[in-house]
C-alpha positions as a LaTeX table, in Angstrom:
\begin{tabular}{lrrr}
\hline
Residue & $x$ (\AA) & $y$ (\AA) & $z$ (\AA) \\
\hline
Met1 & 17.03 & 18.71 & $-0.82$ \\
Lys2 & 18.73 & 15.68 & $-2.82$ \\
Asp3 & 18.24 & 13.54 & 0.74 \\
Ile4 & 14.56 & 15.00 & 0.20 \\
Leu5 & 13.86 & 13.72 & $-3.24$ \\
Lys6 & 15.45 & 10.73 & $-2.93$ \\
His7 & 13.52 & 9.46 & $-0.01$ \\
Arg8 & 10.80 & 6.87 & $-0.84$ \\
Leu9 & 8.35 & 8.21 & 0.65 \\
Ile10 & 8.86 & 11.86 & $-1.14$ \\
Trp11 & 6.32 & 11.01 & $-3.92$ \\
Pro12 & 3.38 & 9.44 & $-2.45$ \\
Val13 & 3.67 & 12.08 & 0.07 \\
Val14 & 2.91 & 14.82 & $-3.32$ \\
Ala15 & 0.83 & 12.83 & $-4.61$ \\
Leu16 & $-1.04$ & 13.29 & $-1.76$ \\
Ile17 & $-0.63$ & 16.56 & $-1.62$ \\
Ala18 & $-1.85$ & 17.02 & $-5.23$ \\
Leu19 & $-4.68$ & 15.06 & $-5.13$ \\
Ile20 & $-5.73$ & 17.61 & $-2.08$ \\
Ala21 & $-5.17$ & 20.39 & $-4.17$ \\
Ile22 & $-7.03$ & 19.40 & $-7.00$ \\
Asn23 & $-9.71$ & 19.37 & $-4.51$ \\
Thr24 & $-9.66$ & 22.15 & $-2.57$ \\
Ala25 & $-8.97$ & 23.82 & $-5.69$ \\
Thr26 & $-12.78$ & 22.94 & $-6.98$ \\
Arg27 & $-14.31$ & 22.20 & $-4.31$ \\
Pro28 & $-12.95$ & 25.30 & $-2.00$ \\
Thr29 & $-15.20$ & 23.30 & 1.06 \\
Phe30 & $-13.22$ & 20.70 & 0.71 \\
Leu31 & $-10.44$ & 21.20 & 3.79 \\
Ser32 & $-13.34$ & 23.01 & 5.86 \\
Val33 & $-14.65$ & 20.92 & 9.28 \\
Thr34 & $-17.69$ & 21.95 & 10.85 \\
Val35 & $-18.43$ & 21.03 & 14.94 \\
Arg36 & $-22.11$ & 19.28 & 15.22 \\
Asp37 & $-23.57$ & 18.01 & 18.68 \\
Gly38 & $-19.73$ & 17.92 & 19.45 \\
Gln39 & $-18.83$ & 15.99 & 16.43 \\
Leu40 & $-16.45$ & 16.59 & 13.43 \\
Tyr41 & $-17.97$ & 16.58 & 9.86 \\
Gly42 & $-16.11$ & 16.87 & 6.57 \\
Ser43 & $-14.57$ & 15.60 & 3.90 \\
Leu44 & $-11.47$ & 15.33 & 5.63 \\
Ile45 & $-13.08$ & 13.58 & 8.37 \\
Asp46 & $-15.31$ & 11.08 & 5.86 \\
Ile47 & $-11.48$ & 10.35 & 4.34 \\
Leu48 & $-10.83$ & 9.28 & 7.40 \\
Arg49 & $-14.32$ & 7.15 & 8.26 \\
Asn50 & $-14.26$ & 5.69 & 5.04 \\
Ser51 & $-10.21$ & 5.22 & 4.99 \\
Ala52 & $-10.17$ & 2.53 & 8.27 \\
Pro53 & $-11.41$ & $-0.46$ & 6.52 \\
Leu54 & $-8.50$ & $-0.65$ & 3.94 \\
Met55 & $-6.44$ & 0.11 & 6.52 \\
Leu56 & $-6.72$ & $-2.38$ & 8.24 \\
Val57 & $-6.50$ & $-4.78$ & 5.32 \\
Ala58 & $-3.49$ & $-3.11$ & 4.04 \\
Leu59 & $-1.68$ & $-3.36$ & 7.39 \\
Gly60 & $-2.01$ & $-7.47$ & 7.15 \\
Met61 & $-1.17$ & $-7.09$ & 3.36 \\
Thr62 & 2.41 & $-5.39$ & 4.01 \\
Leu63 & 3.56 & $-7.99$ & 6.85 \\
Val64 & 2.55 & $-10.76$ & 3.93 \\
Ile65 & 3.94 & $-8.26$ & 1.24 \\
Ala66 & 7.39 & $-8.07$ & 3.19 \\
Thr67 & 7.77 & $-12.13$ & 3.39 \\
Arg68 & 7.69 & $-12.32$ & $-0.12$ \\
Gly69 & 3.99 & $-13.35$ & $-0.73$ \\
Ile70 & 0.49 & $-12.09$ & $-1.37$ \\
Asp71 & $-2.84$ & $-12.87$ & 0.19 \\
Leu72 & $-5.44$ & $-12.23$ & $-2.04$ \\
Ser73 & $-8.38$ & $-13.95$ & 0.11 \\
Val74 & $-8.93$ & $-10.12$ & 2.37 \\
Gly75 & $-11.62$ & $-10.06$ & 0.74 \\
Ala76 & $-13.35$ & $-12.75$ & 1.02 \\
Ile77 & $-11.84$ & $-13.03$ & 4.61 \\
Met78 & $-14.50$ & $-9.72$ & 5.15 \\
Ala79 & $-17.49$ & $-10.99$ & 3.53 \\
Val80 & $-16.77$ & $-13.87$ & 6.06 \\
Ser81 & $-15.66$ & $-12.09$ & 9.30 \\
Gly82 & $-20.13$ & $-9.99$ & 8.78 \\
Ala83 & $-21.32$ & $-12.71$ & 8.02 \\
Val84 & $-20.96$ & $-14.30$ & 10.72 \\
Ala85 & $-21.02$ & $-11.19$ & 13.37 \\
Leu86 & $-24.73$ & $-10.51$ & 11.83 \\
Thr87 & $-26.14$ & $-13.89$ & 11.78 \\
Ile88 & $-25.20$ & $-14.12$ & 15.03 \\
Ile89 & $-27.29$ & $-10.45$ & 16.18 \\
Asp90 & $-29.71$ & $-11.33$ & 14.28 \\
Ala91 & $-30.27$ & $-14.68$ & 15.70 \\
Ser92 & $-30.27$ & $-13.68$ & 19.20 \\
Ala93 & $-32.99$ & $-12.15$ & 21.07 \\
Thr94 & $-30.96$ & $-8.83$ & 22.61 \\
Pro95 & $-29.25$ & $-7.76$ & 19.59 \\
Asn96 & $-28.93$ & $-4.19$ & 21.17 \\
Ser97 & $-27.41$ & $-5.86$ & 23.73 \\
Pro98 & $-23.19$ & $-4.99$ & 24.10 \\
Ala99 & $-22.96$ & $-8.26$ & 25.09 \\
Thr100 & $-23.71$ & $-9.98$ & 22.64 \\
Val101 & $-22.84$ & $-7.81$ & 20.19 \\
Ala102 & $-19.13$ & $-8.53$ & 22.17 \\
Val103 & $-19.59$ & $-12.27$ & 21.41 \\
Ala104 & $-20.44$ & $-11.91$ & 17.32 \\
Ile105 & $-17.91$ & $-9.18$ & 16.99 \\
Ala106 & $-15.45$ & $-11.76$ & 19.01 \\
Ala107 & $-16.35$ & $-15.56$ & 16.69 \\
Ala108 & $-15.94$ & $-12.84$ & 13.60 \\
Ile109 & $-12.66$ & $-12.03$ & 14.42 \\
Leu110 & $-11.79$ & $-16.00$ & 15.58 \\
Val111 & $-12.84$ & $-17.69$ & 12.43 \\
Ser112 & $-10.97$ & $-14.99$ & 10.50 \\
Leu113 & $-8.13$ & $-16.32$ & 12.61 \\
Val114 & $-8.59$ & $-19.43$ & 11.24 \\
Leu115 & $-9.06$ & $-18.39$ & 8.01 \\
Gly116 & $-5.18$ & $-16.79$ & 8.35 \\
Thr117 & $-4.59$ & $-19.70$ & 9.81 \\
Trp118 & $-5.20$ & $-22.06$ & 7.15 \\
Asn119 & $-3.68$ & $-19.38$ & 4.42 \\
Gly120 & $-0.62$ & $-19.67$ & 6.66 \\
Phe121 & $-0.58$ & $-23.51$ & 6.83 \\
Leu122 & $-0.47$ & $-23.63$ & 3.01 \\
Val123 & 2.17 & $-21.20$ & 2.16 \\
Ser124 & 4.68 & $-22.00$ & 5.08 \\
Val125 & 4.30 & $-25.73$ & 5.84 \\
Leu126 & 2.97 & $-26.84$ & 2.73 \\
Gly127 & 5.09 & $-24.99$ & 0.37 \\
Ile128 & 1.92 & $-23.79$ & $-2.46$ \\
Gln129 & 3.02 & $-20.50$ & $-3.84$ \\
Pro130 & 0.92 & $-17.64$ & $-1.99$ \\
Ile131 & $-0.94$ & $-16.16$ & $-5.05$ \\
Ile132 & $-2.44$ & $-20.35$ & $-5.34$ \\
Ala133 & $-3.00$ & $-20.77$ & $-1.78$ \\
Thr134 & $-4.86$ & $-17.31$ & $-1.13$ \\
Leu135 & $-6.68$ & $-18.19$ & $-4.46$ \\
Val136 & $-8.40$ & $-21.43$ & $-3.43$ \\
Leu137 & $-10.34$ & $-19.12$ & $-0.15$ \\
Met138 & $-10.62$ & $-16.03$ & $-2.50$ \\
Leu139 & $-13.09$ & $-17.89$ & $-4.70$ \\
Ala140 & $-14.67$ & $-20.25$ & $-1.60$ \\
Gly141 & $-15.29$ & $-17.28$ & 1.26 \\
Arg142 & $-17.59$ & $-15.55$ & $-0.25$ \\
Gly143 & $-19.48$ & $-18.74$ & $-1.00$ \\
Ile144 & $-18.84$ & $-19.78$ & 2.67 \\
Ala145 & $-20.34$ & $-16.32$ & 3.83 \\
Leu146 & $-23.70$ & $-16.81$ & 1.15 \\
Leu147 & $-23.90$ & $-20.72$ & 3.15 \\
Ile148 & $-23.92$ & $-18.85$ & 6.70 \\
Thr149 & $-26.47$ & $-16.02$ & 5.60 \\
Gly150 & $-28.12$ & $-18.73$ & 3.25 \\
Gly151 & $-28.47$ & $-16.72$ & 0.24 \\
Phe152 & $-29.22$ & $-13.94$ & 1.24 \\
Ile153 & $-28.59$ & $-10.11$ & 3.00 \\
Thr154 & $-28.64$ & $-10.08$ & 6.08 \\
Thr155 & $-29.92$ & $-6.78$ & 7.87 \\
Val156 & $-29.93$ & $-6.02$ & 11.17 \\
Asn157 & $-30.93$ & $-3.35$ & 13.89 \\
Ser158 & $-28.47$ & $-3.16$ & 16.75 \\
Asp159 & $-27.65$ & 0.31 & 17.88 \\
Pro160 & $-23.53$ & $-1.25$ & 19.91 \\
Tyr161 & $-22.86$ & $-3.06$ & 16.09 \\
Lys162 & $-23.93$ & 0.65 & 14.62 \\
Phe163 & $-20.96$ & 2.74 & 16.74 \\
Met164 & $-18.66$ & 0.21 & 15.29 \\
Ala165 & $-18.39$ & 2.38 & 12.45 \\
Gln166 & $-21.04$ & 5.20 & 12.84 \\
Gly167 & $-20.19$ & 6.05 & 15.99 \\
Tyr168 & $-18.01$ & 9.23 & 17.62 \\
Ile169 & $-15.45$ & 9.29 & 20.50 \\
Ala170 & $-14.66$ & 12.40 & 21.23 \\
Gly171 & $-15.05$ & 14.58 & 17.72 \\
Phe172 & $-13.83$ & 12.06 & 15.82 \\
Pro173 & $-15.31$ & 8.63 & 14.58 \\
Phe174 & $-14.41$ & 5.61 & 16.43 \\
Ala175 & $-13.46$ & 4.02 & 12.90 \\
Phe176 & $-10.65$ & 6.36 & 12.51 \\
Tyr177 & $-9.42$ & 5.18 & 16.20 \\
Val178 & $-9.58$ & 1.76 & 15.68 \\
Ser179 & $-7.29$ & 1.67 & 12.33 \\
Val180 & $-4.93$ & 4.74 & 14.29 \\
Phe181 & $-5.13$ & 1.57 & 16.79 \\
Ala182 & $-3.85$ & $-1.12$ & 14.38 \\
Val183 & $-1.54$ & 0.70 & 13.36 \\
Ala184 & $-0.24$ & 1.62 & 16.59 \\
Val185 & 0.15 & $-2.00$ & 17.16 \\
Val186 & 1.56 & $-3.32$ & 13.45 \\
Ala187 & 4.14 & $-0.41$ & 13.72 \\
Leu188 & 5.30 & $-0.94$ & 17.52 \\
Val189 & 5.53 & $-5.03$ & 17.08 \\
Glu190 & 7.43 & $-4.43$ & 14.12 \\
Arg191 & 9.37 & $-1.85$ & 14.73 \\
Arg192 & 10.05 & $-1.04$ & 18.10 \\
Thr193 & 10.96 & $-5.16$ & 18.55 \\
Ala194 & 13.36 & $-7.54$ & 15.99 \\
Leu195 & 9.54 & $-9.26$ & 14.07 \\
Gly196 & 10.34 & $-6.19$ & 11.81 \\
Met197 & 14.27 & $-7.27$ & 10.72 \\
Leu198 & 13.67 & $-10.75$ & 10.78 \\
Thr199 & 10.42 & $-10.57$ & 8.38 \\
Glu200 & 12.78 & $-8.29$ & 6.50 \\
Ala201 & 15.76 & $-11.22$ & 6.34 \\
Val202 & 13.04 & $-13.57$ & 5.17 \\
Gly203 & 11.32 & $-10.95$ & 2.91 \\
Ile204 & 15.07 & $-11.03$ & 1.17 \\
Asn205 & 15.87 & $-14.31$ & 0.98 \\
Pro206 & 14.57 & $-16.85$ & 3.14 \\
Lys207 & 16.87 & $-19.76$ & 3.08 \\
Ala208 & 19.72 & $-18.04$ & 4.20 \\
Ser209 & 17.51 & $-16.87$ & 6.61 \\
Arg210 & 17.25 & $-20.05$ & 7.94 \\
Leu211 & 20.44 & $-20.85$ & 7.40 \\
Ala212 & 20.95 & $-18.22$ & 9.80 \\
Gly213 & 18.41 & $-19.68$ & 12.62 \\
Val214 & 15.52 & $-17.28$ & 11.77 \\
Arg215 & 12.15 & $-19.28$ & 11.68 \\
Ser216 & 11.41 & $-18.50$ & 8.60 \\
Arg217 & 7.90 & $-20.82$ & 8.24 \\
Gly218 & 6.95 & $-19.43$ & 12.50 \\
Ile219 & 7.11 & $-15.73$ & 10.64 \\
Ile220 & 5.54 & $-16.14$ & 7.33 \\
Trp221 & 2.35 & $-18.03$ & 8.93 \\
Gly222 & 2.29 & $-15.05$ & 11.56 \\
Ala223 & 1.56 & $-12.64$ & 8.78 \\
Tyr224 & $-0.85$ & $-14.83$ & 7.76 \\
Ile225 & $-2.72$ & $-15.09$ & 9.99 \\
Ala226 & $-2.59$ & $-10.92$ & 11.51 \\
Ser227 & $-3.18$ & $-10.38$ & 7.89 \\
Gly228 & $-7.06$ & $-12.89$ & 8.25 \\
Ala229 & $-7.04$ & $-10.80$ & 11.88 \\
Leu230 & $-6.80$ & $-7.79$ & 10.05 \\
Ser231 & $-9.38$ & $-8.32$ & 7.67 \\
Gly232 & $-12.01$ & $-9.46$ & 9.20 \\
Met233 & $-11.91$ & $-6.55$ & 11.87 \\
Ala234 & $-12.39$ & $-4.02$ & 8.59 \\
Gly235 & $-14.80$ & $-7.11$ & 7.68 \\
Ile236 & $-17.11$ & $-6.22$ & 11.16 \\
Leu237 & $-16.37$ & $-2.10$ & 10.42 \\
Tyr238 & $-17.74$ & $-2.48$ & 5.99 \\
Ser239 & $-21.01$ & $-4.12$ & 8.07 \\
Ser240 & $-21.52$ & $-2.08$ & 10.88 \\
Asn241 & $-21.40$ & 0.78 & 8.18 \\
Ile242 & $-24.47$ & $-0.68$ & 6.16 \\
Met243 & $-25.69$ & $-2.92$ & 8.78 \\
Ala244 & $-26.01$ & $-5.67$ & 6.67 \\
Ala245 & $-23.88$ & $-8.44$ & 4.97 \\
Asp246 & $-23.62$ & $-8.41$ & 2.13 \\
Ala247 & $-21.36$ & $-11.59$ & 1.00 \\
Asn248 & $-20.82$ & $-10.43$ & $-2.70$ \\
Ala249 & $-20.46$ & $-7.19$ & $-2.50$ \\
Ser250 & $-18.00$ & $-6.96$ & 0.76 \\
Gly251 & $-14.33$ & $-6.21$ & 0.36 \\
Leu252 & $-15.61$ & $-5.98$ & $-3.21$ \\
Phe253 & $-11.65$ & $-5.70$ & $-4.74$ \\
Ile254 & $-10.53$ & $-4.62$ & $-1.43$ \\
Glu255 & $-7.46$ & $-7.16$ & $-2.38$ \\
Leu256 & $-6.62$ & $-4.76$ & $-5.35$ \\
Tyr257 & $-6.69$ & $-1.12$ & $-3.48$ \\
Ala258 & $-4.63$ & $-2.58$ & $-0.39$ \\
Ile259 & $-1.55$ & $-4.21$ & $-2.58$ \\
Leu260 & $-2.29$ & $-0.73$ & $-4.80$ \\
Ala261 & $-1.55$ & 1.14 & $-1.66$ \\
Val262 & 1.08 & $-1.35$ & $-0.11$ \\
Val263 & 3.14 & $-0.13$ & $-3.74$ \\
Leu264 & 2.66 & 3.36 & $-3.51$ \\
Gly265 & 3.82 & 3.07 & 0.02 \\
Gly266 & 7.53 & 1.94 & $-0.81$ \\
Thr267 & 7.44 & $-1.65$ & $-0.01$ \\
Ala268 & 8.63 & $-4.21$ & $-3.10$ \\
Leu269 & 6.36 & $-6.73$ & $-4.13$ \\
Thr270 & 9.19 & $-9.02$ & $-3.83$ \\
Gly271 & 9.69 & $-8.98$ & $-0.50$ \\
Gly272 & 12.36 & $-7.92$ & 2.48 \\
Lys273 & 11.74 & $-3.43$ & 3.31 \\
Phe274 & 8.88 & $-2.43$ & 4.54 \\
Ser275 & 7.16 & 0.48 & 5.13 \\
Ile276 & 3.97 & 1.09 & 7.47 \\
Ala277 & 4.41 & 4.79 & 7.21 \\
Gly278 & 4.14 & 4.27 & 3.50 \\
Thr279 & 1.55 & 2.29 & 3.87 \\
Val280 & $-0.27$ & 4.34 & 5.19 \\
Ile281 & 0.07 & 7.36 & 3.25 \\
Gly282 & $-0.72$ & 4.72 & $-0.02$ \\
Val283 & $-3.95$ & 4.62 & 2.30 \\
Leu284 & $-4.82$ & 7.59 & 2.82 \\
Thr285 & $-3.94$ & 8.68 & $-1.24$ \\
Ile286 & $-6.23$ & 5.34 & $-2.39$ \\
Gln287 & $-9.05$ & 7.07 & $-0.43$ \\
Thr288 & $-8.78$ & 10.44 & $-1.68$ \\
Leu289 & $-8.37$ & 9.09 & $-4.86$ \\
Ile290 & $-11.71$ & 7.28 & $-4.74$ \\
Ser291 & $-13.16$ & 10.79 & $-3.37$ \\
Thr292 & $-12.29$ & 13.17 & $-5.76$ \\
Ile293 & $-13.41$ & 10.54 & $-8.61$ \\
Thr294 & $-17.16$ & 10.66 & $-6.48$ \\
Phe295 & $-16.91$ & 14.28 & $-6.57$ \\
Leu296 & $-15.87$ & 15.13 & $-9.92$ \\
Gly297 & $-18.78$ & 12.39 & $-11.02$ \\
Val298 & $-16.23$ & 10.63 & $-13.19$ \\
Pro299 & $-18.78$ & 7.84 & $-14.60$ \\
Pro300 & $-17.94$ & 4.72 & $-13.18$ \\
Pro301 & $-17.64$ & 2.25 & $-16.29$ \\
Val302 & $-14.31$ & 5.19 & $-16.44$ \\
Ser303 & $-13.54$ & 5.51 & $-12.70$ \\
Pro304 & $-11.86$ & 2.28 & $-13.12$ \\
Val305 & $-9.70$ & 3.65 & $-16.42$ \\
Phe306 & $-9.26$ & 7.00 & $-14.51$ \\
Met307 & $-8.16$ & 5.33 & $-10.81$ \\
Ala308 & $-5.64$ & 3.35 & $-12.51$ \\
Thr309 & $-4.03$ & 6.60 & $-14.52$ \\
Ala310 & $-3.22$ & 8.62 & $-10.60$ \\
Val311 & $-1.59$ & 5.07 & $-10.06$ \\
Ile312 & 0.63 & 4.68 & $-12.91$ \\
Ile313 & 1.99 & 8.14 & $-12.76$ \\
Val314 & 2.42 & 7.87 & $-9.04$ \\
Val315 & 4.47 & 4.65 & $-9.52$ \\
Leu316 & 5.91 & 5.94 & $-12.11$ \\
Leu317 & 7.75 & 8.65 & $-10.23$ \\
Gln318 & 8.82 & 6.21 & $-7.99$ \\
Ser319 & 10.64 & 4.47 & $-10.65$ \\
Ser320 & 14.79 & 4.48 & $-9.93$ \\
Arg321 & 14.64 & 3.30 & $-14.20$ \\
Val322 & 12.37 & 6.69 & $-14.71$ \\
His323 & 14.56 & 8.82 & $-12.60$ \\
Asn324 & 17.60 & 7.21 & $-14.51$ \\
Ala325 & 16.45 & 8.03 & $-17.61$ \\
Ala326 & 14.95 & 11.49 & $-16.67$ \\
Arg327 & 18.52 & 11.95 & $-15.52$ \\
Ala328 & 20.53 & 10.80 & $-18.83$ \\
Phe329 & 17.51 & 13.12 & $-20.47$ \\
Val330 & 18.47 & 15.95 & $-18.91$ \\
Gly331 & 22.31 & 15.69 & $-19.28$ \\
Leu332 & 21.89 & 15.10 & $-22.92$ \\
Phe333 & 20.68 & 18.24 & $-23.13$ \\
Arg334 & 22.96 & 20.50 & $-21.73$ \\
Ala335 & 25.33 & 19.32 & $-23.32$ \\
Arg336 & 23.81 & 20.06 & $-26.81$ \\
Gly337 & 23.37 & 23.57 & $-24.89$ \\
Glu338 & 26.77 & 24.07 & $-24.17$ \\
Pro339 & 30.03 & 24.88 & $-26.13$ \\
Pro340 & 32.14 & 22.05 & $-27.02$ \\
Ala341 & 35.15 & 21.24 & $-24.49$ \\
Arg342 & 38.61 & 21.25 & $-25.75$ \\
Asn343 & 40.52 & 18.17 & $-25.42$ \\
Asp344 & 43.93 & 19.45 & $-23.55$ \\
Thr345 & 45.22 & 15.89 & $-23.03$ \\
Ala346 & 44.77 & 14.71 & $-27.12$ \\
Asn347 & 44.79 & 17.15 & $-29.45$ \\
Gly348 & 45.30 & 20.74 & $-27.38$ \\
Ala349 & 48.90 & 18.88 & $-26.17$ \\
Gly350 & 49.55 & 17.96 & $-30.01$ \\
Thr351 & 48.97 & 21.08 & $-31.21$ \\
Ala352 & 50.38 & 23.02 & $-28.90$ \\
Thr353 & 53.46 & 20.99 & $-30.04$ \\
Asp354 & 52.83 & 21.04 & $-33.45$ \\
Ala355 & 52.30 & 25.07 & $-33.01$ \\
Gly356 & 56.14 & 24.66 & $-31.84$ \\
Ala357 & 57.75 & 22.74 & $-34.16$ \\
Gln358 & 57.13 & 24.75 & $-36.38$ \\
Ser359 & 57.73 & 28.29 & $-34.73$ \\
Leu360 & 60.89 & 26.86 & $-34.49$ \\
Gly361 & 61.45 & 25.07 & $-38.41$ \\
Asp362 & 62.38 & 21.85 & $-36.87$ \\
Thr363 & 60.89 & 19.11 & $-39.13$ \\
Pro364 & 60.32 & 15.88 & $-37.63$ \\
Glu365 & 63.60 & 13.30 & $-36.66$ \\
Arg366 & 63.87 & 9.98 & $-38.68$ \\
Asp367 & 64.13 & 6.90 & $-37.70$ \\
Asp368 & 67.70 & 6.44 & $-39.56$ \\
Thr369 & 68.53 & 2.59 & $-38.01$ \\
Lys370 & 64.28 & 1.62 & $-39.14$ \\
Val371 & 65.25 & 3.12 & $-42.49$ \\
Ala372 & 69.12 & 1.19 & $-42.52$ \\
Arg373 & 67.27 & $-2.25$ & $-41.86$ \\
\hline
\end{tabular}
């Protein structure tokens, strides 16, 4: 039992189960899933579908944070990716052609790769602090997206592109398969090869890993490229869901939600050890929390406070210092409830000796030598 409680994923799992329990208690139909025209519908299906963009962004953020970095530009890359894809489809004479949609998606992913490469170049080659390097693109990215769309919200009608976020395969949303595929690829590459261990080595001590022969520059650069590509794919899913390229709203605050999901999953912001499974649980927790806020009717101005309160509770439950303080408090409480223990080595031994001496009528011997001196 103690081993289970010490596992770093136990509290995120408990938080997720608690949210599901609260939703089930307040809304009995929360766990129900209905089948309509061979497609699954329900609150759980909506959470799986809506969490796909955040899942992709959080996976990239996990790799970046594992190298002691941070990527604040993921939301801006989403906006640029959606703007590129929808601008190409809008300018095409055949927006419903799968070839047109494939070209648009490929161009959007390519642009996202370039933006991720730029971030990696600033951080790994020029040595700029990650928060500053990605802040540049965070501020400039939405301006680039507005330039691409001409300052307007671009809307399109394209069934193949709409299928990306709203289509179903074998009962489940296609976006869910995209997120599962991304999780499987990242987990296989990072956990079934030496790349994961090298990434953790770079995050724990970049200088020592470089002296040991690890190409830390390439690993850090690759993490930012992967983050850019995953963010670009998330931008495609987001724009496909609303069939519009809104540079101001696309990916807004998603970098903060991604960081929260990674931290909730047990990955430290100081780099090093990371957990893909923890990130998946963190994303599902965040998305369930968002659904809970919507269902409970929390006013929009209050919802950030509600979410921050829930997140800080989970983070405190994961804190080792809070655990130590709780153990010390419990130990102090138990000590006060128990009778005082006898000290056999000090007081106990002396008392027995004195009692024995008194019973025999002996008196302590004088040190005659010290008195004579």
